[in-house]
Amino acid sequence: MKKIITAISFLFFIGYANAQTDPVIDTGRVKYDYYPDANVYYNNAEKKYWYYDSTGSMWQSNLQLPGNYSIDSTRKNTFYYEGGSVWKLNTTHMKKYGSKAKPPKKSS
């Protein structure tokens, strides 16, 4: 009986330790894919794209990209971000991941 309790305790501890190292569970960070050629983000948790709408001069999110956007799924960069406004670091992401897209105007 003591061996069974020890084994169950060990398995519980291992499961707890793994949950604490998962960045989405542990810190609230969200996995994003960034497509530098189109300067578009994809939020894996919400299954939404973030893109710059030049007509409204602001960043928008949607389940699908507008027709004038085209992404190359083979050229993407994956990272984790904590917070809801991943596009606030867009200038940094454009430089880091080699985006050739025209930088959007400053927006809030």
Tab-separated table of C-alpha atoms in Angstrom:
chain	number	residue	atom	x	y	z
A	1	MET	CA	0.000	0.000	0.000
A	2	LYS	CA	2.857	2.362	0.825
A	3	LYS	CA	4.378	1.758	-2.631
A	4	ILE	CA	1.068	2.616	-4.317
A	5	ILE	CA	0.735	5.889	-2.400
A	6	THR	CA	4.350	6.755	-3.189
A	7	ALA	CA	3.825	5.985	-6.889
A	8	ILE	CA	0.632	8.076	-7.069
A	9	SER	CA	2.345	10.959	-5.259
A	10	PHE	CA	5.260	10.779	-7.667
A	11	LEU	CA	2.977	10.845	-10.734
A	12	PHE	CA	1.011	13.766	-9.288
A	13	PHE	CA	4.237	15.693	-8.687
A	14	ILE	CA	5.488	15.049	-12.234
A	15	GLY	CA	2.166	16.232	-13.710
A	16	TYR	CA	2.194	19.351	-11.531
A	17	ALA	CA	5.791	20.175	-12.486
A	18	ASN	CA	5.033	19.822	-16.211
A	19	ALA	CA	1.994	22.105	-15.921
A	20	GLN	CA	4.138	24.761	-14.253
A	21	THR	CA	6.615	24.834	-17.138
A	22	ASP	CA	4.006	25.181	-19.890
A	23	PRO	CA	4.268	28.879	-20.872
A	24	VAL	CA	0.587	29.210	-21.706
A	25	ILE	CA	-0.490	27.817	-18.330
A	26	ASP	CA	2.308	29.253	-16.216
A	27	THR	CA	2.551	32.867	-17.360
A	28	GLY	CA	-0.426	33.539	-19.574
A	29	ARG	CA	1.771	33.877	-22.631
A	30	VAL	CA	0.155	33.166	-25.978
A	31	LYS	CA	1.742	31.476	-28.981
A	32	TYR	CA	1.860	33.677	-32.076
A	33	ASP	CA	2.987	32.994	-35.616
A	34	TYR	CA	4.388	36.033	-37.401
A	35	TYR	CA	4.403	36.141	-41.193
A	36	PRO	CA	7.009	38.790	-42.072
A	37	ASP	CA	6.247	39.008	-45.785
A	38	ALA	CA	2.702	40.151	-45.051
A	39	ASN	CA	3.433	41.676	-41.601
A	40	VAL	CA	0.647	39.562	-40.101
A	41	TYR	CA	0.300	37.822	-36.737
A	42	TYR	CA	-1.702	34.692	-35.970
A	43	ASN	CA	-2.904	34.114	-32.404
A	44	ASN	CA	-2.912	30.328	-31.956
A	45	ALA	CA	-5.096	30.406	-28.829
A	46	GLU	CA	-7.905	32.502	-30.328
A	47	LYS	CA	-7.364	31.298	-33.909
A	48	LYS	CA	-7.356	34.917	-35.118
A	49	TYR	CA	-5.143	36.979	-37.374
A	50	TRP	CA	-3.853	40.437	-36.495
A	51	TYR	CA	-3.200	42.694	-39.485
A	52	TYR	CA	-2.856	46.404	-40.144
A	53	ASP	CA	-5.892	47.992	-41.767
A	54	SER	CA	-4.516	50.988	-43.654
A	55	THR	CA	-8.024	52.286	-44.388
A	56	GLY	CA	-8.820	52.671	-40.702
A	57	SER	CA	-5.162	53.234	-39.755
A	58	MET	CA	-5.341	50.640	-37.003
A	59	TRP	CA	-4.604	47.016	-36.206
A	60	GLN	CA	-7.555	44.636	-36.624
A	61	SER	CA	-8.158	41.023	-35.659
A	62	ASN	CA	-10.338	38.553	-37.491
A	63	LEU	CA	-10.785	34.827	-38.029
A	64	GLN	CA	-9.814	35.313	-41.681
A	65	LEU	CA	-7.528	37.707	-43.471
A	66	PRO	CA	-8.970	40.202	-45.951
A	67	GLY	CA	-8.599	39.230	-49.602
A	68	ASN	CA	-5.745	41.675	-50.202
A	69	TYR	CA	-3.493	39.784	-47.739
A	70	SER	CA	-1.491	36.750	-48.747
A	71	ILE	CA	0.723	34.800	-46.367
A	72	ASP	CA	3.492	32.329	-47.085
A	73	SER	CA	2.908	29.556	-44.536
A	74	THR	CA	6.443	28.251	-45.077
A	75	ARG	CA	7.957	31.558	-43.961
A	76	LYS	CA	6.749	32.191	-40.450
A	77	ASN	CA	8.288	32.815	-37.045
A	78	THR	CA	6.746	31.451	-33.865
A	79	PHE	CA	7.107	33.118	-30.485
A	80	TYR	CA	5.247	33.607	-27.211
A	81	TYR	CA	3.889	36.969	-26.104
A	82	GLU	CA	2.253	37.997	-22.855
A	83	GLY	CA	-0.502	40.541	-23.332
A	84	GLY	CA	-3.147	41.218	-25.913
A	85	SER	CA	-1.437	43.795	-28.123
A	86	VAL	CA	1.313	41.869	-29.870
A	87	TRP	CA	1.387	44.451	-32.655
A	88	LYS	CA	2.810	47.056	-30.239
A	89	LEU	CA	6.194	45.418	-30.861
A	90	ASN	CA	5.686	45.368	-34.623
A	91	THR	CA	8.700	47.535	-35.452
A	92	THR	CA	10.905	45.179	-33.428
A	93	HIS	CA	9.368	42.099	-35.066
A	94	MET	CA	9.782	43.569	-38.546
A	95	LYS	CA	13.499	44.128	-37.937
A	96	LYS	CA	14.091	40.840	-36.125
A	97	TYR	CA	12.301	38.619	-38.659
A	98	GLY	CA	13.264	40.487	-41.838
A	99	SER	CA	9.930	41.878	-42.937
A	100	LYS	CA	9.973	43.694	-46.254
A	101	ALA	CA	6.433	45.013	-45.746
A	102	LYS	CA	5.875	48.734	-45.462
A	103	PRO	CA	5.745	49.693	-41.764
A	104	PRO	CA	2.293	50.817	-40.617
A	105	LYS	CA	1.701	54.309	-39.321
A	106	LYS	CA	1.755	54.698	-35.552
A	107	SER	CA	-1.555	53.731	-33.955
A	108	SER	CA	-2.788	53.234	-30.434
